Amino acid sequence: MTILVTGGAGFIGANYVLDWLTAGNEPVVTLDALTYAGNLASLAPLNGDARHTFVHGSIGDQALVGRLLRSHDIRAVVNFAAESHVDRSISGPAPFFETNVMGTLGLLEAVRNHLAALGDGARQDFRFLHVSTDEVYGTLGPADPAFAETNPYQPNSPYAASKASSDHLVRAYRETYGLPVLVTNCSNNYGPLQFPEKLIPLVIHNALANKALPVYGDGLQVRDWLYVGDHCSALRRVLEAGMPGETYNVGGDNQKTNIEVVRTICTLLDARRPKADGTSYANQITHVTDRPGHDRRYAIDARKIERELGWRPATSFTEGIARTVDWYLGNASWVDDVTSGAYRDWIKRQYG
Ligand code: NAD
Ligand code: DAU
């Protein structure tokens, strides 16, 4: 049998596909629309690997998804496909609703039609794993308990609202049509292959290019950093043993302020790639106008996935951030590839 991974040319999806085929031999079909965030170079290690098939297309194309489900005898869908960058959702929300809401609806419809044609056993064994975010829960104060699966949804950005909508759709397909769905809500991922519009790779990229390291507002916003390899192992475990209809929060147990993250990257770069003039990369830190509606703090209570499925994050922030910095230093050509004209236009619009 085979799994279908959507958005598998993006950051987490590509890590997941590579990780899946390292851990086992079950074939993967990757479906990706190759937006600015999708990059086939991330899947290059699988060139010529008969276990992997790449298909260029959209999750909203029901006919295409239906054909893939049938012709590859798909037993599970792992849905990563999305517009994922909060700042882009603020400057232009519409694509977020087209992909994250209408795209997910198309995917769910294709799966519903496919399952209707299967026998009872295959239908029961099928899984639809929807990868979502902690941002649907809104923001936390400094002393608030971390987000549990029972927290109410209070999305604050257009991105978060679109992901919340997609989560609701997935839930509705469970309740109404009995789809065997699983939902995960995870915190900020970091690691290899992340597009340099997100904080950590942007800071590494800008530092090496001798550009400003833009910190929004006071930089004291808190994120719970999850190493992408740990996220992949959590998703494997949820797919293997998660209970259909359930939601699992996935976190890194690594709460850090943004300024602390940026300073840590500077320190690592100072040691690994010292600047010719002997100064620290930290001198490039520049506080810029804050993000509108900026969530102050996210933190994940991951006790459910630990208790029920025995998963815990394995990577400390110290270890994960050093590995990440080393990956970017060793993969300059991947970064050069993705920081093309379209990337430069975005940076100019966003940072002036
Ligand atoms: P990404 O932006 O790096 O990748 C998204 C991928 O989806 C790209 O390859 C893009 O080409 C593809 N895509 C976009 N629209 C598509 C469509 N209509 N059909 C098929 N493919 C399409 O995103 P990411 O950071 O890898 O995030 C993956 C998923 O995880 C997203 O759903 C995101 O909301 C969620 N998530 C991400 C994080 C994080 O920290 N990065 C944290 C929590 C949840
Ligand atoms: O929490 C999960 C979410 O994490 C995912 O659902 C999103 O897809 C993912 O993009 C990420 O969202 P964030 O907005 O938290 O990530 P980002 O890397 O954009 O920003 C991290 C923090 O750093 C946030 O507080 C904003 C801040 N920031 C970001 C950028 C790009 C800066 O201070 N300067 C910047 O230039």
Coordinates of C-alpha atoms and ligand atoms in Angstrom, one line a residue:
M1 CA 0.0 0.0 0.0
T2 CA 1.0 3.6 -0.3
I3 CA 0.5 6.9 1.4
L4 CA -0.3 10.2 -0.2
V5 CA 1.5 13.2 1.2
T6 CA 0.2 16.6 0.1
G7 CA 2.5 19.7 0.3
G8 CA 5.4 17.3 0.3
A9 CA 7.7 19.7 -1.5
G10 CA 7.4 22.3 1.3
F11 CA 9.4 22.5 4.5
I12 CA 7.7 19.9 6.9
G13 CA 6.3 17.8 4.1
A14 CA 9.7 17.2 2.5
N15 CA 11.2 16.4 5.8
Y16 CA 8.3 14.0 6.4
V17 CA 8.7 12.2 3.0
L18 CA 12.5 11.9 3.4
D19 CA 12.0 10.6 7.0
W20 CA 9.3 8.2 6.0
L21 CA 11.4 6.5 3.3
T22 CA 14.4 6.4 5.6
A23 CA 12.4 4.7 8.3
G24 CA 10.6 2.2 6.1
N25 CA 9.8 1.1 2.5
E26 CA 6.1 1.9 2.1
P27 CA 5.8 4.0 -1.1
V28 CA 4.9 7.6 -1.1
V29 CA 3.0 9.7 -3.6
T30 CA 3.8 13.4 -3.1
L31 CA 1.2 15.9 -4.5
D32 CA 2.3 19.5 -4.5
A33 CA 1.2 22.6 -6.4
L34 CA 4.8 23.9 -6.2
T35 CA 3.9 27.4 -5.1
Y36 CA 6.8 29.8 -4.1
A37 CA 7.1 27.6 -1.0
G38 CA 7.4 24.3 -2.7
N39 CA 10.8 23.2 -4.0
L40 CA 11.6 20.0 -5.8
A41 CA 15.3 20.3 -4.8
S42 CA 14.2 19.4 -1.3
L43 CA 13.2 16.0 -2.6
A44 CA 16.3 15.5 -4.8
P45 CA 17.7 12.7 -2.6
L46 CA 14.7 10.6 -3.9
N47 CA 15.4 11.1 -7.6
G48 CA 15.4 7.6 -9.2
D49 CA 13.9 6.0 -6.0
A50 CA 11.1 3.7 -7.2
R51 CA 9.3 4.1 -3.8
H52 CA 8.6 7.8 -4.5
T53 CA 6.2 9.4 -7.1
F54 CA 5.9 13.1 -7.4
V55 CA 2.7 14.6 -8.9
H56 CA 2.4 18.3 -9.7
G57 CA -1.1 19.5 -8.8
S58 CA -3.5 21.0 -6.3
I59 CA -5.3 19.4 -3.4
G60 CA -8.4 21.2 -4.7
D61 CA -8.4 19.2 -7.9
Q62 CA -10.8 16.5 -6.9
A63 CA -10.6 14.5 -10.1
L64 CA -6.8 14.3 -9.8
V65 CA -6.9 13.4 -6.2
G66 CA -9.5 10.7 -6.9
R67 CA -7.4 9.2 -9.6
L68 CA -4.3 9.1 -7.3
L69 CA -6.3 7.5 -4.5
R70 CA -7.5 4.7 -6.8
S71 CA -4.5 4.1 -9.0
H72 CA -2.0 4.0 -6.1
D73 CA -4.2 2.1 -3.7
I74 CA -3.7 4.9 -1.1
R75 CA -4.3 3.8 2.5
A76 CA -3.6 7.2 4.1
V77 CA -3.5 10.9 3.3
V78 CA -1.2 13.2 5.2
N79 CA -2.2 16.8 4.5
F80 CA 0.6 19.4 4.8
A81 CA -0.5 21.5 1.8
A82 CA -1.2 25.0 2.8
E83 CA -0.3 28.7 2.6
S84 CA 1.7 28.9 5.8
H85 CA 3.2 32.3 6.3
V86 CA 1.4 34.6 8.8
D87 CA 2.9 37.9 7.3
R88 CA 1.8 36.9 3.8
S89 CA -1.7 36.3 5.1
I90 CA -1.8 39.8 6.6
S91 CA -0.7 41.4 3.3
G92 CA -3.0 39.2 1.2
P93 CA -5.5 36.8 2.9
A94 CA -7.4 35.4 -0.1
P95 CA -4.9 32.6 -1.2
F96 CA -5.0 31.3 2.4
F97 CA -8.7 30.7 2.1
E98 CA -8.5 29.3 -1.4
T99 CA -5.9 26.7 -0.4
N100 CA -6.4 26.1 3.3
V101 CA -10.2 26.1 3.2
M102 CA -11.4 25.4 -0.3
G103 CA -8.4 23.2 -1.1
T104 CA -8.9 21.1 2.1
L105 CA -12.6 20.9 1.2
G106 CA -11.7 19.5 -2.3
L107 CA -9.4 17.0 -0.7
L108 CA -12.0 15.8 1.8
E109 CA -14.6 15.4 -0.9
A110 CA -12.2 13.3 -3.0
V111 CA -11.5 11.1 0.0
R112 CA -15.2 10.8 0.8
N113 CA -16.0 9.8 -2.7
H114 CA -13.1 7.3 -2.8
L115 CA -14.1 5.7 0.5
A116 CA -17.7 5.3 -0.6
A117 CA -16.5 2.9 -3.3
L118 CA -14.3 0.8 -0.9
G119 CA -15.4 -2.2 1.2
D120 CA -15.9 -1.9 4.9
G121 CA -12.5 -3.2 5.9
A122 CA -10.5 -0.8 3.7
R123 CA -12.7 2.1 4.7
Q124 CA -12.1 1.4 8.4
D125 CA -8.3 1.1 7.9
F126 CA -8.0 4.3 5.9
R127 CA -6.6 7.4 7.6
F128 CA -6.8 11.2 6.8
L129 CA -4.2 13.0 8.9
H130 CA -4.6 16.7 8.8
V131 CA -1.6 18.7 10.0
S132 CA -2.6 21.9 11.7
T133 CA -1.2 24.6 14.0
D134 CA -1.2 25.8 17.6
E135 CA -2.1 29.3 16.2
V136 CA -5.8 28.3 16.0
Y137 CA -5.9 28.6 19.8
G138 CA -5.0 32.3 19.8
T139 CA -2.5 33.8 22.2
L140 CA -1.4 33.2 25.8
G141 CA -0.4 35.5 28.6
P142 CA 2.9 34.9 30.4
A143 CA 1.4 32.8 33.2
D144 CA -1.4 31.0 31.2
P145 CA -1.2 27.2 31.0
A146 CA -0.1 25.8 27.7
F147 CA -2.6 25.0 24.9
A148 CA -4.4 21.7 25.5
E149 CA -6.6 20.0 22.9
T150 CA -9.7 21.3 24.7
N151 CA -8.8 25.0 24.4
P152 CA -11.3 27.0 22.4
Y153 CA -10.4 28.2 18.9
Q154 CA -9.5 31.9 18.9
P155 CA -7.5 32.5 15.7
N156 CA -6.0 36.0 15.4
S157 CA -4.5 36.2 12.0
P158 CA -6.0 35.4 8.6
Y159 CA -3.6 32.4 8.4
A160 CA -4.8 31.1 11.7
A161 CA -8.5 31.7 10.8
S162 CA -8.0 29.7 7.6
K163 CA -6.3 26.8 9.4
A164 CA -9.1 26.9 12.1
S165 CA -11.7 26.7 9.3
S166 CA -9.9 23.7 7.7
D167 CA -9.8 22.0 11.1
H168 CA -13.5 22.5 11.5
L169 CA -14.1 21.1 8.1
V170 CA -12.1 18.0 8.9
R171 CA -14.1 17.6 12.1
A172 CA -17.4 18.0 10.3
Y173 CA -16.4 15.3 7.8
R174 CA -15.8 12.9 10.7
E175 CA -19.1 13.7 12.4
T176 CA -21.2 13.9 9.2
Y177 CA -19.7 11.3 6.9
G178 CA -17.7 9.2 9.3
L179 CA -14.3 9.9 7.7
P180 CA -11.5 8.3 9.7
V181 CA -9.7 11.6 10.4
L182 CA -6.8 12.5 12.8
V183 CA -5.8 16.2 13.5
T184 CA -2.5 17.4 14.9
N185 CA -1.9 20.9 16.1
C186 CA 1.8 21.7 16.5
S187 CA 4.0 24.5 17.5
N188 CA 6.7 26.4 15.5
N189 CA 8.9 23.9 13.5
Y190 CA 12.5 24.6 12.7
G191 CA 15.2 22.6 11.0
P192 CA 16.6 21.9 7.5
L193 CA 14.7 22.9 4.3
Q194 CA 12.7 25.7 5.8
F195 CA 12.0 28.6 3.4
P196 CA 13.9 31.7 4.5
E197 CA 10.8 33.9 5.0
K198 CA 10.3 32.3 8.5
L199 CA 12.2 33.7 11.5
I200 CA 15.1 31.2 11.9
P201 CA 16.2 30.7 8.3
L202 CA 15.6 34.4 7.5
V203 CA 18.0 35.4 10.4
I204 CA 20.6 32.9 9.3
H205 CA 20.3 34.0 5.6
N206 CA 20.4 37.8 6.5
A207 CA 23.3 37.4 8.9
L208 CA 25.5 35.8 6.3
A209 CA 24.4 38.4 3.7
N210 CA 25.4 41.2 6.1
K211 CA 21.8 42.4 6.2
A212 CA 19.6 43.6 9.1
L213 CA 18.1 40.9 11.4
P214 CA 14.5 42.2 11.7
V215 CA 13.0 41.6 15.1
Y216 CA 9.3 42.6 15.4
G217 CA 8.5 44.9 18.3
D218 CA 10.3 44.2 21.5
G219 CA 11.2 40.6 20.5
L220 CA 9.8 39.2 23.7
Q221 CA 7.1 37.1 22.0
V222 CA 7.4 33.4 22.9
R223 CA 7.2 30.4 20.6
D224 CA 7.5 26.7 21.5
W225 CA 10.2 25.5 19.1
L226 CA 9.7 22.0 17.7
Y227 CA 12.6 20.3 15.8
V228 CA 11.1 19.2 12.5
G229 CA 12.5 15.6 12.9
D230 CA 10.6 15.3 16.1
H231 CA 7.4 16.6 14.4
C232 CA 7.9 13.9 11.7
S233 CA 8.2 11.1 14.4
A234 CA 5.1 12.4 16.1
L235 CA 3.1 12.3 12.8
R236 CA 4.3 8.8 12.1
R237 CA 3.2 7.7 15.5
V238 CA -0.3 9.4 15.2
L239 CA -0.8 7.8 11.8
E240 CA 0.2 4.4 13.2
A241 CA -1.7 4.5 16.5
G242 CA -3.9 7.6 16.7
M243 CA -7.6 7.2 17.4
P244 CA -9.8 8.4 14.5
G245 CA -11.7 11.5 15.4
E246 CA -9.0 12.6 17.9
T247 CA -6.8 15.7 18.0
Y248 CA -3.2 15.6 19.3
N249 CA -1.1 18.6 20.2
V250 CA 2.6 18.3 19.4
G251 CA 5.2 20.7 20.9
G252 CA 8.9 20.9 21.4
D253 CA 8.9 21.8 25.1
N254 CA 11.3 24.6 24.1
Q255 CA 9.7 28.0 24.9
K256 CA 12.0 30.8 23.9
T257 CA 11.6 34.5 23.2
N258 CA 12.3 35.6 19.6
I259 CA 15.2 37.8 20.7
E260 CA 16.8 34.8 22.5
V261 CA 16.5 32.7 19.4
V262 CA 18.0 35.4 17.2
R263 CA 20.9 36.0 19.7
T264 CA 21.5 32.2 19.9
I265 CA 21.8 32.0 16.1
C266 CA 24.3 35.0 16.1
T267 CA 26.4 33.3 18.8
L268 CA 26.5 30.0 16.7
L269 CA 27.4 31.9 13.6
D270 CA 30.1 33.9 15.4
A271 CA 31.8 30.6 16.3
R272 CA 31.3 28.8 13.0
R273 CA 31.7 31.6 10.4
P274 CA 33.4 34.6 12.2
K275 CA 33.0 37.9 10.5
A276 CA 36.1 39.3 8.8
D277 CA 36.0 42.5 10.9
G278 CA 35.8 40.5 14.2
T279 CA 32.4 42.0 15.2
S280 CA 29.4 39.9 16.2
Y281 CA 26.4 39.1 13.9
A282 CA 24.3 40.4 16.9
N283 CA 25.2 43.9 15.8
Q284 CA 23.0 43.4 12.8
I285 CA 19.9 42.9 15.0
T286 CA 17.3 45.7 14.2
H287 CA 14.0 46.1 16.0
V288 CA 11.3 46.9 13.4
T289 CA 7.6 47.6 13.4
D290 CA 5.6 44.9 15.1
R291 CA 3.3 42.4 13.2
P292 CA -0.3 43.5 13.4
G293 CA -2.3 41.3 15.8
H294 CA 1.0 39.6 16.8
D295 CA 0.3 36.7 19.1
R296 CA 2.4 37.2 22.2
R297 CA 3.0 33.6 23.4
Y298 CA 2.3 30.0 22.2
A299 CA 3.0 27.0 24.3
I300 CA 1.9 23.4 23.8
D301 CA 0.7 21.0 26.4
A302 CA 1.7 17.7 24.7
R303 CA 0.7 15.4 27.6
K304 CA -2.0 13.7 25.6
I305 CA 0.2 12.4 22.8
E306 CA 2.7 11.3 25.4
R307 CA 0.2 9.5 27.6
E308 CA -1.8 7.9 24.8
L309 CA 0.8 7.3 22.1
G310 CA 4.1 7.4 24.0
W311 CA 5.6 10.2 22.0
R312 CA 7.9 12.9 23.4
P313 CA 10.2 15.4 21.6
A314 CA 13.8 14.1 21.6
T315 CA 15.6 17.3 20.5
S316 CA 16.6 20.1 22.9
F317 CA 16.7 23.6 21.4
T318 CA 20.5 23.8 21.9
E319 CA 21.0 20.7 19.9
G320 CA 18.3 21.4 17.2
I321 CA 19.4 25.0 16.5
A322 CA 23.0 24.1 16.2
R323 CA 22.1 21.3 13.7
T324 CA 19.9 23.8 11.8
V325 CA 22.6 26.5 11.6
D326 CA 25.1 23.8 10.4
W327 CA 22.6 22.6 7.7
Y328 CA 22.2 26.1 6.3
L329 CA 25.9 26.7 6.3
G330 CA 26.4 23.4 4.4
N331 CA 23.6 23.9 1.9
A332 CA 24.1 27.4 0.5
S333 CA 23.1 26.2 -3.0
W334 CA 19.6 25.2 -1.7
V335 CA 19.2 28.6 -0.2
D336 CA 20.5 30.3 -3.4
D337 CA 17.9 28.3 -5.4
V338 CA 14.9 29.4 -3.3
T339 CA 15.9 33.0 -2.8
S340 CA 15.1 33.8 -6.4
G341 CA 13.4 36.9 -7.9
A342 CA 10.0 36.2 -6.3
Y343 CA 11.6 35.8 -2.9
R344 CA 13.4 39.1 -3.3
D345 CA 10.1 40.9 -4.2
W346 CA 8.5 39.6 -1.0
I347 CA 11.4 40.7 1.2
K348 CA 11.3 44.2 -0.4
R349 CA 7.6 44.5 0.1
Q350 CA 7.7 43.2 3.7
Y351 CA 10.8 44.9 5.0
G352 CA 11.2 47.9 2.7
Ligands
NAD1 P1 5.4 25.4 3.5 O1 4.8 26.7 3.2 O2 6.8 25.3 3.7 O3 4.9 24.3 2.5 C1 3.6 24.2 2.0 C2 3.6 23.3 0.7 O4 2.3 23.2 0.3 C3 4.5 23.9 -0.4 O5 5.2 22.9 -1.0 C4 3.4 24.3 -1.4 O6 3.8 24.3 -2.8 C5 2.3 23.3 -1.1 N1 1.0 23.8 -1.6 C6 0.4 25.0 -1.4 N2 -0.8 25.0 -1.9 C7 -1.1 23.8 -2.4 C8 -2.2 23.2 -3.1 N3 -3.3 23.9 -3.3 N4 -2.1 21.9 -3.4 C9 -0.9 21.2 -3.2 N5 0.1 21.7 -2.6 C10 0.1 23.0 -2.2 O7 4.6 24.9 4.9 P2 5.2 24.1 6.1 O8 5.9 25.0 7.0 O9 5.9 22.9 5.6 O10 3.8 23.7 6.8 C11 3.2 22.5 6.4 C12 1.9 22.4 7.1 O11 2.1 22.4 8.5 C13 0.9 23.5 6.9 O12 -0.4 23.0 6.8 C14 1.1 24.4 8.1 O13 -0.1 25.2 8.3 C15 1.4 23.4 9.2 N6 2.2 23.9 10.3 C16 3.4 24.5 10.0 C17 4.2 24.9 11.1 C18 5.6 25.5 10.9 O14 6.2 25.9 11.9 N7 6.1 25.6 9.7 C19 3.7 24.8 12.4 C20 2.4 24.2 12.6 C21 1.7 23.8 11.5
DAU2 O1 3.0 28.2 15.7 C1 3.0 27.5 14.5 C2 3.2 28.4 13.3 O2 4.5 28.8 13.3 C3 2.8 27.8 12.0 O3 1.4 27.5 12.0 C4 3.1 28.8 10.8 O4 2.9 28.1 9.6 C5 4.6 29.1 10.9 O5 4.9 30.1 9.9 C6 4.9 29.7 12.3 O6 4.3 31.0 12.5 P1 5.0 32.2 13.2 O7 4.3 33.4 12.8 O8 5.1 31.9 14.6 O9 6.5 32.0 12.5 P2 7.5 33.1 11.9 O10 8.8 32.3 11.7 O11 6.9 33.9 10.8 O12 7.7 34.0 13.2 C7 8.2 33.5 14.4 C8 8.3 34.7 15.4 O13 9.3 35.6 15.0 C9 7.0 35.5 15.4 O14 6.7 35.9 16.8 C10 7.2 36.6 14.5 C11 8.7 36.9 14.7 N1 9.4 37.4 13.5 C12 9.2 36.8 12.3 C13 9.9 37.3 11.2 C14 9.7 36.6 9.8 C15 10.3 38.5 13.6 O15 10.5 39.0 14.7 N2 10.9 39.0 12.5 C16 10.7 38.4 11.3 O16 11.3 38.9 10.3

